[in-house]
PDB file of C-alpha atoms in Angstrom:
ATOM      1  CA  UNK A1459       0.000   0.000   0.000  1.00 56.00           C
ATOM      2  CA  UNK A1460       1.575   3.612  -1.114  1.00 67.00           C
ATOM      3  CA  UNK A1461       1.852   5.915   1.733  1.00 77.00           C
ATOM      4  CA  UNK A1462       0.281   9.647   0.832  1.00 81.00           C
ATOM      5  CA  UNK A1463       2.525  12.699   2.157  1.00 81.00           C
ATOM      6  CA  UNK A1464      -1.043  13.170   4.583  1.00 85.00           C
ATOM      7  CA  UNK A1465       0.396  10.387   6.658  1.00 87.00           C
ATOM      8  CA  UNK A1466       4.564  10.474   6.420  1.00 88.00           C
ATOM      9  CA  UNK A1467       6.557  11.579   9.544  1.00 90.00           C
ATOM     10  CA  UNK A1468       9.581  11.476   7.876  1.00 90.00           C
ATOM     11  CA  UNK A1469      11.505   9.737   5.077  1.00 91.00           C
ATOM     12  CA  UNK A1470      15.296   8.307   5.843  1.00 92.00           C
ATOM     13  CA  UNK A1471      17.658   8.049   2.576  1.00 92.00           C
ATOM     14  CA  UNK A1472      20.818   5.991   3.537  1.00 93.00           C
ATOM     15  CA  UNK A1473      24.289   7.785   3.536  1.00 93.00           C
ATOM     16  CA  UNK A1474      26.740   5.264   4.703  1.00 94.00           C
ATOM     17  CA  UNK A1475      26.956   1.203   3.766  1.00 93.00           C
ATOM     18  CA  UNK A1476      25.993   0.497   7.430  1.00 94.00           C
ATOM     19  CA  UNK A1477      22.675   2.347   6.914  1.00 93.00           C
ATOM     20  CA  UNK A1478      21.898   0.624   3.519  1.00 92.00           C
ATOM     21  CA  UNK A1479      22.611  -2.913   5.943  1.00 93.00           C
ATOM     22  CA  UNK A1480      20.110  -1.640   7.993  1.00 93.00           C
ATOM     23  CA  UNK A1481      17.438  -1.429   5.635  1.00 91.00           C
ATOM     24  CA  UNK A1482      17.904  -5.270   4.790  1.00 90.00           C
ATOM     25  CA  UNK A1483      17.288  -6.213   8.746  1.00 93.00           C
ATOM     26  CA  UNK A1484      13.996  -8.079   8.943  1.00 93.00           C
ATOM     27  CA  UNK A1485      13.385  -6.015  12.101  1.00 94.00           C
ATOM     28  CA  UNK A1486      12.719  -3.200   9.674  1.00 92.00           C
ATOM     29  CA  UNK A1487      10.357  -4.591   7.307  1.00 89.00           C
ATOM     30  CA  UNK A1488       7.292  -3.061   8.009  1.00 87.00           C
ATOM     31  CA  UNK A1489       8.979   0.508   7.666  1.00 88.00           C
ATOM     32  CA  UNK A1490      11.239   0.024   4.192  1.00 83.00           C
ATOM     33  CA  UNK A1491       7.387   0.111   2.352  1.00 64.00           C
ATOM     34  CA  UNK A1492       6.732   1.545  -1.017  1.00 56.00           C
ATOM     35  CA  UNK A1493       5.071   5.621  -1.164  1.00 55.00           C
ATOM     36  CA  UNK A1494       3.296   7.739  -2.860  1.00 52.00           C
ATOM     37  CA  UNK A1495       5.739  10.068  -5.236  1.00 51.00           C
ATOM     38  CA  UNK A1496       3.985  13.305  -3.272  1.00 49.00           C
ATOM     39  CA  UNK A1497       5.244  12.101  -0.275  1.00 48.00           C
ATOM     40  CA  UNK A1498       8.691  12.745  -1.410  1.00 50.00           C
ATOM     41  CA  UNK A1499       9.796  16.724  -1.854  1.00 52.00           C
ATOM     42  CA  UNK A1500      10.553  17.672  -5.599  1.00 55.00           C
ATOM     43  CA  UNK A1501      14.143  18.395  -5.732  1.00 54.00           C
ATOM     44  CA  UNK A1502      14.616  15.089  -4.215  1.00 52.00           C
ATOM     45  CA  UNK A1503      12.406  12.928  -7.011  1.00 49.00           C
ATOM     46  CA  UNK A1504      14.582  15.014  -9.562  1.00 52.00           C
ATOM     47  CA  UNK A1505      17.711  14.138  -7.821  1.00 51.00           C
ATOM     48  CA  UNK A1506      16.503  10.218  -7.775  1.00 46.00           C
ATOM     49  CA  UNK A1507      15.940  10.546 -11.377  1.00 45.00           C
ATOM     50  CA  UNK A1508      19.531  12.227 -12.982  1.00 44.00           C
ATOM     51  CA  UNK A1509      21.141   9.359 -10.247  1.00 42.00           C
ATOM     52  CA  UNK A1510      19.921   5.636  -9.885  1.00 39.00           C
ATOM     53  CA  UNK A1511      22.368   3.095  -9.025  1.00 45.00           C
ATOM     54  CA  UNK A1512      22.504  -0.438  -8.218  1.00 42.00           C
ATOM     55  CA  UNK A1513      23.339  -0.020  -4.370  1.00 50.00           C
ATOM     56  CA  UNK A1514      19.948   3.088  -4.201  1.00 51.00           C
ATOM     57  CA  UNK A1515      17.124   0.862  -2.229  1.00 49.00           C
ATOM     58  CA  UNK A1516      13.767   0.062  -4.412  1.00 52.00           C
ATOM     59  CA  UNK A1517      11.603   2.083  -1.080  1.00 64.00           C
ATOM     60  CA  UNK A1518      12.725   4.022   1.352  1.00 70.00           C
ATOM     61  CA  UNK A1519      12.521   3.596   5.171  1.00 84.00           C
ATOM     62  CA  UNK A1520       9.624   5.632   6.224  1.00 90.00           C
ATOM     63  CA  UNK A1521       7.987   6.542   9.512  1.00 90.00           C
ATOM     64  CA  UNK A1522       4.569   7.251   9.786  1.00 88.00           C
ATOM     65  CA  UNK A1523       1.033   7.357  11.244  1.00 86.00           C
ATOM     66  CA  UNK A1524      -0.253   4.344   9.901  1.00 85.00           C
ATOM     67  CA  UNK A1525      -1.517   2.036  13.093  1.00 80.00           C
ATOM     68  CA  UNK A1526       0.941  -0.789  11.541  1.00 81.00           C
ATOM     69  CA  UNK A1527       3.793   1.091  11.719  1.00 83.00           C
ATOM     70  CA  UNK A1528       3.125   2.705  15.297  1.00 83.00           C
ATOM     71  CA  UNK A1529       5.903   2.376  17.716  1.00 86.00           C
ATOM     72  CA  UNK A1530       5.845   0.376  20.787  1.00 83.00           C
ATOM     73  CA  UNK A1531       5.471   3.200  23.327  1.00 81.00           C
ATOM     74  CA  UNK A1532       4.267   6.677  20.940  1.00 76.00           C
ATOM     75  CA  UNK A1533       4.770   8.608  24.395  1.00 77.00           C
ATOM     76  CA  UNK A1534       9.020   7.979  23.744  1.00 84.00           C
ATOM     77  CA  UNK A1535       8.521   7.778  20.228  1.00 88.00           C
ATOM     78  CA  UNK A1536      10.666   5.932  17.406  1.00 94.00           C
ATOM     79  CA  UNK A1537      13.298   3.932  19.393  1.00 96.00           C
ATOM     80  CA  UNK A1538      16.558   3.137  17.642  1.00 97.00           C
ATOM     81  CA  UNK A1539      19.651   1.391  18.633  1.00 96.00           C
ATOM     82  CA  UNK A1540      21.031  -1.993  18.205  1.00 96.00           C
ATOM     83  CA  UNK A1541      18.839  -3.752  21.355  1.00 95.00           C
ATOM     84  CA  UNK A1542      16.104  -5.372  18.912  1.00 93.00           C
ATOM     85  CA  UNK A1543      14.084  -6.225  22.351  1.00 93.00           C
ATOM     86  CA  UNK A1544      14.232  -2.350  23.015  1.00 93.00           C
ATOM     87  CA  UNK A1545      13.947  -0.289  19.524  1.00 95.00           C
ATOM     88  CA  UNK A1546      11.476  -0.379  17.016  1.00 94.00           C
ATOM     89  CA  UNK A1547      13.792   0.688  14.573  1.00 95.00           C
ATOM     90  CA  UNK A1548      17.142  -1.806  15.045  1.00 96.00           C
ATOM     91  CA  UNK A1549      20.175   0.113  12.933  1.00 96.00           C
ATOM     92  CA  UNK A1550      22.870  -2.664  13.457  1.00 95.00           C
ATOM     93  CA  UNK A1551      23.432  -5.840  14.788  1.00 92.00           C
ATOM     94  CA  UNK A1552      27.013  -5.411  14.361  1.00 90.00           C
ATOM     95  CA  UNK A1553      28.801  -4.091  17.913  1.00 86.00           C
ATOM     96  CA  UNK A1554      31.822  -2.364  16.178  1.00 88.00           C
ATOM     97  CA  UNK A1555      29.308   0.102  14.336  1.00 93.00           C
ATOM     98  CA  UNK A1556      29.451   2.535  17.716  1.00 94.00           C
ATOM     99  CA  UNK A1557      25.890   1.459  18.459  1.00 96.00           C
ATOM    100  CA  UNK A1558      24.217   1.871  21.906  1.00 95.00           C
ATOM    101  CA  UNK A1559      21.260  -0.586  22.521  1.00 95.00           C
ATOM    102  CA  UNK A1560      19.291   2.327  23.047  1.00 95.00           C
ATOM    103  CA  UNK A1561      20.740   5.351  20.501  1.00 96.00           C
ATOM    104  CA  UNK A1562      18.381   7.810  20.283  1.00 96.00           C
ATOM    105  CA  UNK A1563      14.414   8.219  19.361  1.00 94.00           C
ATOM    106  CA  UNK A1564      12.397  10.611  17.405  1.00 93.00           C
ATOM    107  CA  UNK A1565       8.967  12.289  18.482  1.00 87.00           C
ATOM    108  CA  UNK A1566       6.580  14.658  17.286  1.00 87.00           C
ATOM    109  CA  UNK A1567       5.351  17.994  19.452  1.00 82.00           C
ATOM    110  CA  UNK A1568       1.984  17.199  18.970  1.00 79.00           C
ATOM    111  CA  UNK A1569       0.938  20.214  18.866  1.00 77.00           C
ATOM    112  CA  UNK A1570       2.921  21.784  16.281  1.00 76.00           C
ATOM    113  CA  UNK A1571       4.093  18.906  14.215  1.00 79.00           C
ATOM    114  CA  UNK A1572       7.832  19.677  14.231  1.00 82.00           C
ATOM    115  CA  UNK A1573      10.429  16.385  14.530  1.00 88.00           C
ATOM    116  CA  UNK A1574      12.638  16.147  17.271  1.00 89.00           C
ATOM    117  CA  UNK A1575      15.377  13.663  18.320  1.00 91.00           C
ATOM    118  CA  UNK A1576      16.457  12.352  21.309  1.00 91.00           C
ATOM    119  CA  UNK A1577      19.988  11.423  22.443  1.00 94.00           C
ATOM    120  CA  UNK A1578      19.425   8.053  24.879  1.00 94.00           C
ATOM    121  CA  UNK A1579      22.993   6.689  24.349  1.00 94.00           C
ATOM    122  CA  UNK A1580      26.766   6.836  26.112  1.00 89.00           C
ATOM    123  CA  UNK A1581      27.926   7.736  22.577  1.00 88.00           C
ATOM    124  CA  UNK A1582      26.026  11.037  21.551  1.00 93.00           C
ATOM    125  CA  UNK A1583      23.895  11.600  18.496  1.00 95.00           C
ATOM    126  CA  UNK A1584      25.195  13.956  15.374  1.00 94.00           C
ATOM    127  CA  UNK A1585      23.285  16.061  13.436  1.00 93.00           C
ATOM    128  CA  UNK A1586      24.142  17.754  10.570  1.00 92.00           C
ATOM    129  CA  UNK A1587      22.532  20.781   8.802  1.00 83.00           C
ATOM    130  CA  UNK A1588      21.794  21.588   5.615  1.00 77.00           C
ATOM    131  CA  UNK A1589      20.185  24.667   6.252  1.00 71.00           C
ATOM    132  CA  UNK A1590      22.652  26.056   8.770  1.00 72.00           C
ATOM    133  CA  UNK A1591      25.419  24.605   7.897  1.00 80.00           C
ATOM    134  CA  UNK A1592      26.421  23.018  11.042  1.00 82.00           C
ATOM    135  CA  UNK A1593      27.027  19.935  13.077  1.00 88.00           C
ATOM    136  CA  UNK A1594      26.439  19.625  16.419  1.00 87.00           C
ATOM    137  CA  UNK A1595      26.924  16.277  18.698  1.00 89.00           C
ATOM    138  CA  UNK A1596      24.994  16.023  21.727  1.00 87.00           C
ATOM    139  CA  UNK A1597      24.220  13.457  24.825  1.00 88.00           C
ATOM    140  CA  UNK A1598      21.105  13.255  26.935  1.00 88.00           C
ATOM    141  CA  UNK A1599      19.557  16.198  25.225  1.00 85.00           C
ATOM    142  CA  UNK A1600      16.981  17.351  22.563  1.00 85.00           C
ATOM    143  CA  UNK A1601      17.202  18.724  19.286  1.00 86.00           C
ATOM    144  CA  UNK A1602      14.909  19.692  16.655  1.00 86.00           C
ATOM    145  CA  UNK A1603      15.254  17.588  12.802  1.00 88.00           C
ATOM    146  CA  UNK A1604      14.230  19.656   9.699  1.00 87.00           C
ATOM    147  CA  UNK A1605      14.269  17.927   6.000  1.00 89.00           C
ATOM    148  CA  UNK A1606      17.700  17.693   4.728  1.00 92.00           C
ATOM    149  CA  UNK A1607      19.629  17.009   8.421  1.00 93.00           C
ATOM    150  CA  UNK A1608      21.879  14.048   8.398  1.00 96.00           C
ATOM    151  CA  UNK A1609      21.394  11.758  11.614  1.00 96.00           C
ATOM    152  CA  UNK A1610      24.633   9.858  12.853  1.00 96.00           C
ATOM    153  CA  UNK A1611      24.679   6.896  15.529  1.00 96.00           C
ATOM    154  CA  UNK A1612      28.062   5.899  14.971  1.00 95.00           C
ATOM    155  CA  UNK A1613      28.716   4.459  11.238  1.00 96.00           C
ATOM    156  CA  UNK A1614      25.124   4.586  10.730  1.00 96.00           C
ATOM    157  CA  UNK A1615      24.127   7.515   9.048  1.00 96.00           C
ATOM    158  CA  UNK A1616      20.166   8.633   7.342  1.00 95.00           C
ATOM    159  CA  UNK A1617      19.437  11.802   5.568  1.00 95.00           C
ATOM    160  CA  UNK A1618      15.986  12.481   6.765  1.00 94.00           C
ATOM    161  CA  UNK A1619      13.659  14.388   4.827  1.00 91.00           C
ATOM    162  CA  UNK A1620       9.790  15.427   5.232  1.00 86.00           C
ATOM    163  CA  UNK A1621       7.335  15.305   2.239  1.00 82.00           C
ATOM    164  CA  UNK A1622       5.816  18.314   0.188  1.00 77.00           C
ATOM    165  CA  UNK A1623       2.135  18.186   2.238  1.00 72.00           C
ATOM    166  CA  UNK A1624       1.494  21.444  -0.183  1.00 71.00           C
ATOM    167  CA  UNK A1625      -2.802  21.432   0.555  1.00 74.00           C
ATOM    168  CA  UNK A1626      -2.510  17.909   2.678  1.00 77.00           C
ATOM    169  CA  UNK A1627      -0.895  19.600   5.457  1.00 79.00           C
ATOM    170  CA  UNK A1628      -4.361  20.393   7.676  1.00 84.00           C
ATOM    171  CA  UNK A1629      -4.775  16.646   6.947  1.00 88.00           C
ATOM    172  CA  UNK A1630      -1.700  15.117   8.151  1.00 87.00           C
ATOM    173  CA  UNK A1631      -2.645  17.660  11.512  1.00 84.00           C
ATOM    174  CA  UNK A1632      -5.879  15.945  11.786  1.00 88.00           C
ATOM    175  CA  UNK A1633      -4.490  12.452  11.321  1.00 88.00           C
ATOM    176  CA  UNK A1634      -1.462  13.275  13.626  1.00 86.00           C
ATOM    177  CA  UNK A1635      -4.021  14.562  16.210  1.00 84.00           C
ATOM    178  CA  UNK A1636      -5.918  11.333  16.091  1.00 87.00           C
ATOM    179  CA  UNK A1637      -2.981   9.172  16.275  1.00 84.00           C
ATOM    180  CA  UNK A1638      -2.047  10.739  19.161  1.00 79.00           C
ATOM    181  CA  UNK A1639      -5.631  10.455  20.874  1.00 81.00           C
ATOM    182  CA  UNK A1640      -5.748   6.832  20.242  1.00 78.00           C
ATOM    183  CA  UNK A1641      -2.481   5.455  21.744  1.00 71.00           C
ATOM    184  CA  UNK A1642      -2.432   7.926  24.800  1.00 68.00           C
ATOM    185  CA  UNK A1643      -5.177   6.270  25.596  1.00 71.00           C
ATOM    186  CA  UNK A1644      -4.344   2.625  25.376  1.00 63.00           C
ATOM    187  CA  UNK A1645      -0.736   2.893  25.837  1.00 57.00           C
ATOM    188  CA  UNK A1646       0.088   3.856  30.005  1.00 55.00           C
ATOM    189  CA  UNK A1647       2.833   6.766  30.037  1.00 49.00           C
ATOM    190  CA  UNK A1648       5.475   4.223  31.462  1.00 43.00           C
ATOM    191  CA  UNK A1649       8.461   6.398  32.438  1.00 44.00           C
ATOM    192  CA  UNK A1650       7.471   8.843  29.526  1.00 44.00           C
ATOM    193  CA  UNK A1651       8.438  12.495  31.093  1.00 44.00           C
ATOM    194  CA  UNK A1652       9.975  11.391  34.216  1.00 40.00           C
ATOM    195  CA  UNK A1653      13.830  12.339  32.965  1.00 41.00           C
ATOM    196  CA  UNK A1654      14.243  15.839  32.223  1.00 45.00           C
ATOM    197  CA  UNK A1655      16.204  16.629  30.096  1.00 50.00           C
ATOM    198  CA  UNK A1656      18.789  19.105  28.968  1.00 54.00           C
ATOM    199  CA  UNK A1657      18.111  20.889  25.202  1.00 55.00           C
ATOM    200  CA  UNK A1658      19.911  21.855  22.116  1.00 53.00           C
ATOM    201  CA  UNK A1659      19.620  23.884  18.969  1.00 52.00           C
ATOM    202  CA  UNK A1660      22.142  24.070  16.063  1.00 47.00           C
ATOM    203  CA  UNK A1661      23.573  27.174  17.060  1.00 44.00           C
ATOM    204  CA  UNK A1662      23.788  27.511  20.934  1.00 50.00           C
ATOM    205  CA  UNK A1663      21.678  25.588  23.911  1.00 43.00           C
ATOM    206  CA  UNK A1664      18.871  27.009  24.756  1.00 46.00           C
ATOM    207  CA  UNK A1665      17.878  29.218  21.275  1.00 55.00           C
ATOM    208  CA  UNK A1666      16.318  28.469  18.148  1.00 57.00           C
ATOM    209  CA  UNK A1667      16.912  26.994  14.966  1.00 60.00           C
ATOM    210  CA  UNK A1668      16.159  28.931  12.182  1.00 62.00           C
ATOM    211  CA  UNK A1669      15.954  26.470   8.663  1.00 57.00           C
ATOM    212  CA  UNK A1670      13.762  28.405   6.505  1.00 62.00           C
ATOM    213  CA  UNK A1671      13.852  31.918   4.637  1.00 65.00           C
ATOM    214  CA  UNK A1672      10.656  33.450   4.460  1.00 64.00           C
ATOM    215  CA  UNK A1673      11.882  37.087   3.545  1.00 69.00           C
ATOM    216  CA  UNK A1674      14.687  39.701   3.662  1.00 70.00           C
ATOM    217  CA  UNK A1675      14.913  43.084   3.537  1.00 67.00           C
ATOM    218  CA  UNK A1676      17.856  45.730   3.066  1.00 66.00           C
ATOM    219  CA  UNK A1677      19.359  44.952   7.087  1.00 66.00           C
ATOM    220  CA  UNK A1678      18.000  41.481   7.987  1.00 72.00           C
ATOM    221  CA  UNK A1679      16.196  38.349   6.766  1.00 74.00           C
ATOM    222  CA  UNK A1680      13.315  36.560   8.426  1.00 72.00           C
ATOM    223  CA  UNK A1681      13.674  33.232   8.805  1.00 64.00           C
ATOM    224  CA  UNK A1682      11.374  30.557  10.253  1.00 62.00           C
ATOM    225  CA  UNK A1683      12.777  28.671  13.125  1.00 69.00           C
ATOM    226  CA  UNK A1684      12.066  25.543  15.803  1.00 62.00           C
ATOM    227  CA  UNK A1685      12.813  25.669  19.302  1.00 62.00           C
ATOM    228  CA  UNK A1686      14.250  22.327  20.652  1.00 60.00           C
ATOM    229  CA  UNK A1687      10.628  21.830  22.132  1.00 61.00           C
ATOM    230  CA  UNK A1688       9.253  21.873  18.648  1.00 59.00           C
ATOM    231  CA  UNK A1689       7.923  25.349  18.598  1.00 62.00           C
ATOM    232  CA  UNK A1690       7.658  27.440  15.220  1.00 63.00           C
ATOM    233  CA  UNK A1691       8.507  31.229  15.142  1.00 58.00           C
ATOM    234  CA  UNK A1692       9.098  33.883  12.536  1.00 67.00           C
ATOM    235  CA  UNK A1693      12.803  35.044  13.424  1.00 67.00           C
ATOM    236  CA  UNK A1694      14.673  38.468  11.995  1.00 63.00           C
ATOM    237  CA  UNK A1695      18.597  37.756  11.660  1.00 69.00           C
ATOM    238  CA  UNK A1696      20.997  41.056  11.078  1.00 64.00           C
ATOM    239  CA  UNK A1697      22.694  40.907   7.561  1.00 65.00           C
ATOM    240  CA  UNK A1698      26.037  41.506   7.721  1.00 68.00           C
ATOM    241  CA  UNK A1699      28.428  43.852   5.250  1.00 66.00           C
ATOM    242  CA  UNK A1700      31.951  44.171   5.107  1.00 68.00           C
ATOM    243  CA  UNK A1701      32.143  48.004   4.835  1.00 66.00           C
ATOM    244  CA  UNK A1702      31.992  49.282   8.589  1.00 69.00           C
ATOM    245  CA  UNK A1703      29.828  52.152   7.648  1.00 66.00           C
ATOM    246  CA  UNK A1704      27.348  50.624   5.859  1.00 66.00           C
ATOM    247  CA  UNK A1705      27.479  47.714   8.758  1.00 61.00           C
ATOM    248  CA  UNK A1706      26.406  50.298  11.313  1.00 68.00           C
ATOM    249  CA  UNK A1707      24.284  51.769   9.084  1.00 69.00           C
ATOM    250  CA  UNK A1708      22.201  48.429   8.887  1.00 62.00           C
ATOM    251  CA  UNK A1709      22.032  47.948  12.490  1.00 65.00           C
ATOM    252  CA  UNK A1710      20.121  51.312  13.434  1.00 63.00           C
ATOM    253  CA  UNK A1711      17.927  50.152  10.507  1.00 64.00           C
ATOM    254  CA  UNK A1712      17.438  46.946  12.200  1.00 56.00           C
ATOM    255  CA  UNK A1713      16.793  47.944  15.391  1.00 58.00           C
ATOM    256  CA  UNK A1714      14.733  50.404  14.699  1.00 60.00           C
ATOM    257  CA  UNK A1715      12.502  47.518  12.485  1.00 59.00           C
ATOM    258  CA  UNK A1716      12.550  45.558  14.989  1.00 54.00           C
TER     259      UNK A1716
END
C-alpha cells in the first residue's frame, strides 16, 4: 500500500553502507514500504531521477502514522539502537558500528508537528545541517530535525527528509491529532516524562533553529525557526556587510525595524 505525504513523519535516505545494511534487517520490514511520489519533496524525485544506481534501495525507510507502523510506546517515540528487544527501529546488529542498545528516538510535538530527536545513548547523536550549515553532537539532550539534516549513531548515518504536504498539510494535523488520541489512551505513560532533560539547537543551547527563509529586507532576513521543544517562530537575523559604515548603518535600521 503507497503511503500519501497526509500520513509520512519522515523519510530516511541511507548515507553510509551500514545504513543501507540496515534497511535489509527483517526487524525493519514493516517501515522500508513503497510511497506515494507526493510524499517525497521535488528536488529530491529530480535528484533520484539524474542518479539511480545499483546499491539506491527500491523504497525508502519511512515513519509514519499508519496504526501498523506505530511504535511500541508513541509517548518515547521511534526507538533506535542496536537492542532489537528495546527499539522499534534496530540500525545494526554489528557491535563495532558505535551502536548503543538504546541510541536515540524521534517524536513529534503534537501540537505543532515539528520532529525532534532524542539522544538516549553513552555515545552522543550527530546532526548535521543543511540549512545552517552546522554539526552539532549532543548526549542526553533534545534537538529539533528539519528535511535535509543528516542523523549519525556511529557508522550509521540517514538523511531524513519530510514530504511536500502542499494542501494535505491540515490533513496530516488531523491524522497526527488522532494518532495521538488513540495510543495515549491505550498505551500507560510508562516512564514517559519522568527524565528531564537538557536541550539543544544548532547554534547555541537554549535558542532556536532557524531552517527556513521566508523574507529579507535591506538589514536582515526573516527566517522561520524551531525551538528544541518543537515550537515554530518567525525570526529576523541582522545581515552583515563588510564596509563598517554601511554595517552600522544596517544595524540602526534593524533595530529600529525591529
Amino acid at each position: 500500500m503507497a503511503i500519501g505525504a497526509e500520513m509520512v513523519i519522515g523519510i530516511f535516505k541511507p548515507v553510509t553502507r551500514a545504513a543501507f545494511e540496515a534497511l535489509e534487517l527483517l526487524h525493519n520490514k514493516k517501515y522500508t514500504t513503497k510511497f506515494s511520489p507526493s510524499s517525497v519533496p521535488q528536488r529530491e524525485r529530480k535528484r533520484r531521477r539524474r542518479s539511480i544506481s545499483p546499491e539506491t534501495p527500491k523504497t525508502p525507510f519511512v515513519l509514519s502514522l499508519l496504526d501498523d507502523d506505530k511504535p511500541i510506546n508513541p509517548h518515547r517515540g521511534f526507538v533506535f539502537g542496536s537492542d532489537e528487544n528495546s527499539c522499534d527501529v534496530l540500525l545494526t546488529k554489528d557491535s563495532s558500528h558505535g551502536v548503543s542498545g538504546v541510541h536515540f528516538r524521534l517524536s513529534l510535538n503534537w501540537d505543532s508537528g515539528a520532529l525532534l530527536i532524542w539522544d538516549e545513548s553513552s555515545l552522543g547523536t550527530r546532526v548535521q545541517s543543511t540549512a545552517t550549515n552546522s554539526k552539532i553532537t549532543f548526549k542526553k539532550q533534545s534537538h529539533p530535525i528539519v528535511s535535509g539534516d543528516k542523523i549519525s549513531a556511529g557508522l550509521v548515518i540517514f538523511t531524513i527528509t519530510t514530504p511536500d504536504r502542499a494542501g494535505n498539510q491540515l490533513i496530516f494535523s488531523q491524522n497526527m491529532r488522532k494518532y495521538y488520541d488513540q495510543w495515549i489512551k491505550e498505551i500507560p505513560s510508562i516512564g514517559a516524562g519522568s527524565v528531564t532533560r537538557s536541550k539543544s539547537t544548532y547554534w547555541d543551547p537554549g535558542k532556536i533553529s532557524p531552517f527556513e527563509i521566508l523574507g529579507s529586507g535591506t538589514s536582515g532576513t526573516v527566517h522561520k525557526a524551531v525551538d528544541c521543544y518543537g515550537k515554530f517562530y518567525a525570526v529576523k537575523l541582522l545581515k552583515s556587510f563588510r564596509d563598517r559604515d554601511e554595517n552600522e548603518m544596517a544595524i540602526k535600521r534593524f533595530y529600529k525595524e525591529v
